[in-house]
PDB file of C-alpha atoms in Angstrom:
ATOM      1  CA  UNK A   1      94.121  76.535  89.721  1.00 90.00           C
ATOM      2  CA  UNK A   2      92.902  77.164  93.012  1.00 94.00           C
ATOM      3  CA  UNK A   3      94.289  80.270  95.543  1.00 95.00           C
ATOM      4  CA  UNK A   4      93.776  79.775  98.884  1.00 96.00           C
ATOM      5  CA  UNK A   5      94.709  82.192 101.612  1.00 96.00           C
ATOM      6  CA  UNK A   6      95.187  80.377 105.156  1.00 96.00           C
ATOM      7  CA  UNK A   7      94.908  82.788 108.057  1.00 96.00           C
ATOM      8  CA  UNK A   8      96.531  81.363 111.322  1.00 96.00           C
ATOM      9  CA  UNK A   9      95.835  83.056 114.944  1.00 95.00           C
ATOM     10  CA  UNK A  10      97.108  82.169 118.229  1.00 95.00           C
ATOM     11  CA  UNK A  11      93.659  81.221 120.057  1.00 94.00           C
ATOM     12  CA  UNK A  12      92.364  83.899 122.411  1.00 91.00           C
ATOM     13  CA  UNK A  13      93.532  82.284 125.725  1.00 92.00           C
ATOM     14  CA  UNK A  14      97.595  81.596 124.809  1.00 94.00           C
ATOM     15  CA  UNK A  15      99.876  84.344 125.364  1.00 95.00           C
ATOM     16  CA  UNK A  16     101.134  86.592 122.374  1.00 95.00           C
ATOM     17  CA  UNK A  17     104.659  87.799 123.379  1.00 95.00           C
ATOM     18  CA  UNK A  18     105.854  88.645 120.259  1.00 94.00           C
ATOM     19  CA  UNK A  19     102.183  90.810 119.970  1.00 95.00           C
ATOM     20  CA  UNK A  20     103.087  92.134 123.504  1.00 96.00           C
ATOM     21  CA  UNK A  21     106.118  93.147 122.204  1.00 96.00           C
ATOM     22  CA  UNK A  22     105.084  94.939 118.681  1.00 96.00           C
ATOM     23  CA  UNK A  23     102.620  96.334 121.088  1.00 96.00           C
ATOM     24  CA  UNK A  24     105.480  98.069 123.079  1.00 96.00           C
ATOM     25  CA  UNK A  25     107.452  99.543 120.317  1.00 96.00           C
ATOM     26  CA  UNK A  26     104.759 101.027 119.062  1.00 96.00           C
ATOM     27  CA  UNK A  27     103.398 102.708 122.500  1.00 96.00           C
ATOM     28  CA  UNK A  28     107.349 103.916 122.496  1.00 96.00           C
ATOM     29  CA  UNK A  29     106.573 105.641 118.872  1.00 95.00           C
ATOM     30  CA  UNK A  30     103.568 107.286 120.414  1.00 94.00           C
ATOM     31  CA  UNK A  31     100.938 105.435 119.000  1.00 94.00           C
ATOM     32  CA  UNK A  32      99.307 104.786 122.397  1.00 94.00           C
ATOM     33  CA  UNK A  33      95.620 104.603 120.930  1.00 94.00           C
ATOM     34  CA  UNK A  34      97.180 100.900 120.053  1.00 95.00           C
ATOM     35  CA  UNK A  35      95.073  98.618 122.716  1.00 95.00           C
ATOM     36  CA  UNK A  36      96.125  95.581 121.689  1.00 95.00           C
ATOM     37  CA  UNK A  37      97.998  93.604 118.603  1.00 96.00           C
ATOM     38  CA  UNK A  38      98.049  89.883 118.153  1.00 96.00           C
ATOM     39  CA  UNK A  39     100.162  88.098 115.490  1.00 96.00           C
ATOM     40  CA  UNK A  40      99.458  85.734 113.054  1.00 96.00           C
ATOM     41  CA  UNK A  41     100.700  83.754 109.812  1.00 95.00           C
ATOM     42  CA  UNK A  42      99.188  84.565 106.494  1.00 96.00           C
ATOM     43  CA  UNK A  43      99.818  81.643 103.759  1.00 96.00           C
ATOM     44  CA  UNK A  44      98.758  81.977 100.148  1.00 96.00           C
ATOM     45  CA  UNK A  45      99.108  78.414  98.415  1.00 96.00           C
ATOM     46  CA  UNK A  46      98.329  77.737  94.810  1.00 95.00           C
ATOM     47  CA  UNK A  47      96.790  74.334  94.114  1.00 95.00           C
ATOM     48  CA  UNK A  48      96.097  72.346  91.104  1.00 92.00           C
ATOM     49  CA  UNK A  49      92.615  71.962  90.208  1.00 89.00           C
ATOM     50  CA  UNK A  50      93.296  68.457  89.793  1.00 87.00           C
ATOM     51  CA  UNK A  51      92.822  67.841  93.619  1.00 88.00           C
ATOM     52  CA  UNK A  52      89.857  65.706  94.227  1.00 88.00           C
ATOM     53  CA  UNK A  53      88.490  67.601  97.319  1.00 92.00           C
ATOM     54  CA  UNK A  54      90.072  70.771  97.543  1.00 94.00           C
ATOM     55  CA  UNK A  55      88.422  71.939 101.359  1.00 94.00           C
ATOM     56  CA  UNK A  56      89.501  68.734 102.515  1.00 94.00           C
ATOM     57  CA  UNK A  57      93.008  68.795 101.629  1.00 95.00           C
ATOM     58  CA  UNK A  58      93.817  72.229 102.799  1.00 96.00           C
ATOM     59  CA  UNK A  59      91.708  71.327 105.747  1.00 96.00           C
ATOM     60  CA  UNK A  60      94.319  68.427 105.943  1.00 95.00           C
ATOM     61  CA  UNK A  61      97.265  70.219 105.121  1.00 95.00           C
ATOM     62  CA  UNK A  62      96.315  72.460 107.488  1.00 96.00           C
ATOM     63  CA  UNK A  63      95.741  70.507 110.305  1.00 95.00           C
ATOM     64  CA  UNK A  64      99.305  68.363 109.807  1.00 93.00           C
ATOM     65  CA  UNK A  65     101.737  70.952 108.571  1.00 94.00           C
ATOM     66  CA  UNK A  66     100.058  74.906 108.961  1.00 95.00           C
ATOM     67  CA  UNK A  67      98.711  75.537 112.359  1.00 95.00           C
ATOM     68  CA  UNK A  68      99.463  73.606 115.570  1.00 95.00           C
ATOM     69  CA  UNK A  69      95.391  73.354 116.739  1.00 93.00           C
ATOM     70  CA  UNK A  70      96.344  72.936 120.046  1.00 95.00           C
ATOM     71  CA  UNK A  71      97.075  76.564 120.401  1.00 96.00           C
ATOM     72  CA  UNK A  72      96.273  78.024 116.996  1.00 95.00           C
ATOM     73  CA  UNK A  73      93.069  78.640 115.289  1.00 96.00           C
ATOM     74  CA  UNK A  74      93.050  78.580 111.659  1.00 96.00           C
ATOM     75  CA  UNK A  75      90.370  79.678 108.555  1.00 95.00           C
ATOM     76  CA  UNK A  76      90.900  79.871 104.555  1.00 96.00           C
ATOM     77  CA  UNK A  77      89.707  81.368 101.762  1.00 96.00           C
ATOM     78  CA  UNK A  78      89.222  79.297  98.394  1.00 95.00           C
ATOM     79  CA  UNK A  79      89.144  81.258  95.397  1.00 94.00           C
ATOM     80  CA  UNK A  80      88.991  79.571  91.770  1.00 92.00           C
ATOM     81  CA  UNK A  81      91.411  81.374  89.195  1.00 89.00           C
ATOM     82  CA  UNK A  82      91.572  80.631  85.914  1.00 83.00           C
ATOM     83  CA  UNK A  83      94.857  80.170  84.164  1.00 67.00           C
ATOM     84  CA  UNK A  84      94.977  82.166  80.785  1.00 62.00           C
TER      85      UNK A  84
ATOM     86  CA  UNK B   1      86.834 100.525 119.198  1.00 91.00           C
ATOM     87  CA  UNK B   2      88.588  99.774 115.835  1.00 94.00           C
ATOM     88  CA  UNK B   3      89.677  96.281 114.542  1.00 95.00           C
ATOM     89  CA  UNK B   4      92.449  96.783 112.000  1.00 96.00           C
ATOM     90  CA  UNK B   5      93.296  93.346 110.480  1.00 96.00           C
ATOM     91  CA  UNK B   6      97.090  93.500 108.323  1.00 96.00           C
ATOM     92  CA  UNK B   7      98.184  91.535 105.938  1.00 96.00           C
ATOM     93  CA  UNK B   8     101.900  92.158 104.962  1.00 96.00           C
ATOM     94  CA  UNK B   9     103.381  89.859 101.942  1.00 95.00           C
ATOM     95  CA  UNK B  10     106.534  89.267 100.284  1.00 95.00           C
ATOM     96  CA  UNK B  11     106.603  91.300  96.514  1.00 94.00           C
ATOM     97  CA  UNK B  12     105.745  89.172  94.065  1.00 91.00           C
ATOM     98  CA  UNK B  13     109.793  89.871  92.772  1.00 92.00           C
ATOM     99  CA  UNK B  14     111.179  88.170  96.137  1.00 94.00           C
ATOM    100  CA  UNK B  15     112.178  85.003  96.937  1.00 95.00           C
ATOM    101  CA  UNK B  16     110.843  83.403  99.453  1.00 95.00           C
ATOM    102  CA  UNK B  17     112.755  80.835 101.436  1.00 95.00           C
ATOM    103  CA  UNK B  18     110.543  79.933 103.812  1.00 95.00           C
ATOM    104  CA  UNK B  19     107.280  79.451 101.686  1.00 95.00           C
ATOM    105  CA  UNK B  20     109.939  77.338  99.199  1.00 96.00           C
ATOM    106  CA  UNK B  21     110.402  74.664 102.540  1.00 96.00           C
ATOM    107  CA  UNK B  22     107.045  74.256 103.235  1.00 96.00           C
ATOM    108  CA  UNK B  23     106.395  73.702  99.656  1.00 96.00           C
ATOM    109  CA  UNK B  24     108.924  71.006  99.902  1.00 96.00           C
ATOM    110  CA  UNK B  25     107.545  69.535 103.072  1.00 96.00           C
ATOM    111  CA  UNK B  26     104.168  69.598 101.667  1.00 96.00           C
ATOM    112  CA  UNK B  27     105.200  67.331  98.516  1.00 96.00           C
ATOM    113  CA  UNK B  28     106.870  64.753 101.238  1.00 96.00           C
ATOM    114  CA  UNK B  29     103.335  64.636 102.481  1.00 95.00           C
ATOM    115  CA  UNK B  30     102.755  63.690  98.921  1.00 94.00           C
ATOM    116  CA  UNK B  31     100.143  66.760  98.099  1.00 94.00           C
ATOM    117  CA  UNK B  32     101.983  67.136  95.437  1.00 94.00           C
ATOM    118  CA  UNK B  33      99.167  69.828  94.058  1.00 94.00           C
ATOM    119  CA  UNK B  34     100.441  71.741  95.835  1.00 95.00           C
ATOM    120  CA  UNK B  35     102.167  74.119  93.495  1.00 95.00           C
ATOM    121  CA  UNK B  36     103.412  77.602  95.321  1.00 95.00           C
ATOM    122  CA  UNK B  37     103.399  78.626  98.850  1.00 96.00           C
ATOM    123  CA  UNK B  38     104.002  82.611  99.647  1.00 96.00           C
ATOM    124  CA  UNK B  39     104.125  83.242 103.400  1.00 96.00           C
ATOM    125  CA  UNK B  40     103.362  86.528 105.066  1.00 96.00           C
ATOM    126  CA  UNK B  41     102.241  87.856 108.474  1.00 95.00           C
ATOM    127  CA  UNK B  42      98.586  88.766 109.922  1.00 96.00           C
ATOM    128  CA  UNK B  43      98.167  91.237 112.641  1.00 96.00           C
ATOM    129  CA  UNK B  44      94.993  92.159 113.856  1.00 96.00           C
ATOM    130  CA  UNK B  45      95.370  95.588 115.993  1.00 96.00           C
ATOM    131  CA  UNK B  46      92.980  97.065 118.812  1.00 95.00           C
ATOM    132  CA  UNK B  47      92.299 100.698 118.730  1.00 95.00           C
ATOM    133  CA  UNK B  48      90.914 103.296 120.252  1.00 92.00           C
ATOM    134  CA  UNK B  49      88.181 105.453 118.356  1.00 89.00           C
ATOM    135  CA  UNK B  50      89.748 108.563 120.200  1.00 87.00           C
ATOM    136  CA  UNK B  51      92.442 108.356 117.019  1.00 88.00           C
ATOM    137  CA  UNK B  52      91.938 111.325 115.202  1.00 88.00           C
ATOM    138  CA  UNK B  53      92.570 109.579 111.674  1.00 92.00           C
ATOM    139  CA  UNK B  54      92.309 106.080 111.368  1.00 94.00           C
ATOM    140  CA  UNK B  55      93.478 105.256 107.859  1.00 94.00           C
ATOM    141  CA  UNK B  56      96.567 107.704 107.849  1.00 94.00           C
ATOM    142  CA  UNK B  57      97.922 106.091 111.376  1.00 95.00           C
ATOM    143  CA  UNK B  58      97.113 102.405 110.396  1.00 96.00           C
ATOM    144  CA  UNK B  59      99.296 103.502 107.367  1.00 96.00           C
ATOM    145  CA  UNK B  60     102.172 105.181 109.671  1.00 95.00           C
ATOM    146  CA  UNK B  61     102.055 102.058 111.922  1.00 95.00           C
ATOM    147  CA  UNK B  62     102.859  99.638 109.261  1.00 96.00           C
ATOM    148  CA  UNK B  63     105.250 101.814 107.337  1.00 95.00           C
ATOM    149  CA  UNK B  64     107.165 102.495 110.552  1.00 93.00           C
ATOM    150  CA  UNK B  65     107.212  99.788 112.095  1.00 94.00           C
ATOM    151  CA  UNK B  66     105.193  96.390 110.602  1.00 95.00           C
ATOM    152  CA  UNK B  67     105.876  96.189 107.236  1.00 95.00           C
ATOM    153  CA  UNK B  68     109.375  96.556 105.393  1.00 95.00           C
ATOM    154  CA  UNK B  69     108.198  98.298 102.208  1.00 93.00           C
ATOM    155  CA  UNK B  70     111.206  97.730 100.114  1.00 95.00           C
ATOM    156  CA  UNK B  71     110.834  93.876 100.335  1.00 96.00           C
ATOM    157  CA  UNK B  72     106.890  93.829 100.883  1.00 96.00           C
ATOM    158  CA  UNK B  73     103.347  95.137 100.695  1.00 96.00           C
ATOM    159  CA  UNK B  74     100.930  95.485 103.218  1.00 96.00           C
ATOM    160  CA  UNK B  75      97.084  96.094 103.075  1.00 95.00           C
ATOM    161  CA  UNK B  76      94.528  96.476 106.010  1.00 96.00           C
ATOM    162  CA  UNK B  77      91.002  96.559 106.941  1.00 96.00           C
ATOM    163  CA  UNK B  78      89.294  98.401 109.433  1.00 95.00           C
ATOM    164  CA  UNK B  79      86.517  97.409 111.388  1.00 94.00           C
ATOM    165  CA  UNK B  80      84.562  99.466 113.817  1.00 92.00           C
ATOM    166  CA  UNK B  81      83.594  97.399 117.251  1.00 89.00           C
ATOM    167  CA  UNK B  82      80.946  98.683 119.233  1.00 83.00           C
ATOM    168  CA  UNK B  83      82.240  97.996 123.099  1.00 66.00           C
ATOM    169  CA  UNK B  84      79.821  96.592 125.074  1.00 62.00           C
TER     170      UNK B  84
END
């Protein structure tokens, strides 16, 4: 089995309301040391190891279903675990 | 500076709904390897070294306010950034 953790960002030149916003609330609790936030997705998919090119297909799966890349950035983290 | 990158997850004991439909529409796109999907949220957070204690107000940030510890778990790095 493979675990892959997909990390998804907003690129730095879009907007980030809903980081704008977390950003507020937490200026409102006090924590004005807080400069900035920015949100993102996390994903952690398990894969078969039967895949034929696993960095292609999450590259793939990535690309069509995970992160739009017109405004998102994305990177992953492939990590081999063996099934006892 | 600091860089404080979050990761909050669903517990392992928690459904989740919307990992389950892009599961699904993952095996429509026939990568049918595919075989779990757990989604979570990635913040990466800006602050200022004047913070007396980094590590216990990351913590108070995302128990307050980013994480919802009876449902999920959240873990963090810190970075420091030099400012140029």
């Amino acid at each position: 089995m493979y675990k892959v953790k997909v990390y998804v960002t907003l690129r730095e030149s879009v907007l980030d309301p809903q980081g704008s916003a977390v950003k507020g609330s937490l200026h409102r609790l006090n924590y004005n040391e807080v400069k900035d936030v920015r949100i993102g997705k996390y994903m952690e998919l398990t894969i078969d190891e039967a895949v034929s090119d696993i960095d292609q297909t999450v590259r793939e799966i990535c690309e069509k279903l995970l992160a739009n890349t017109v405004i998102e950035d994305y990177r992953y983290e492939v990590e081999e675990v063996v099934a006892l």
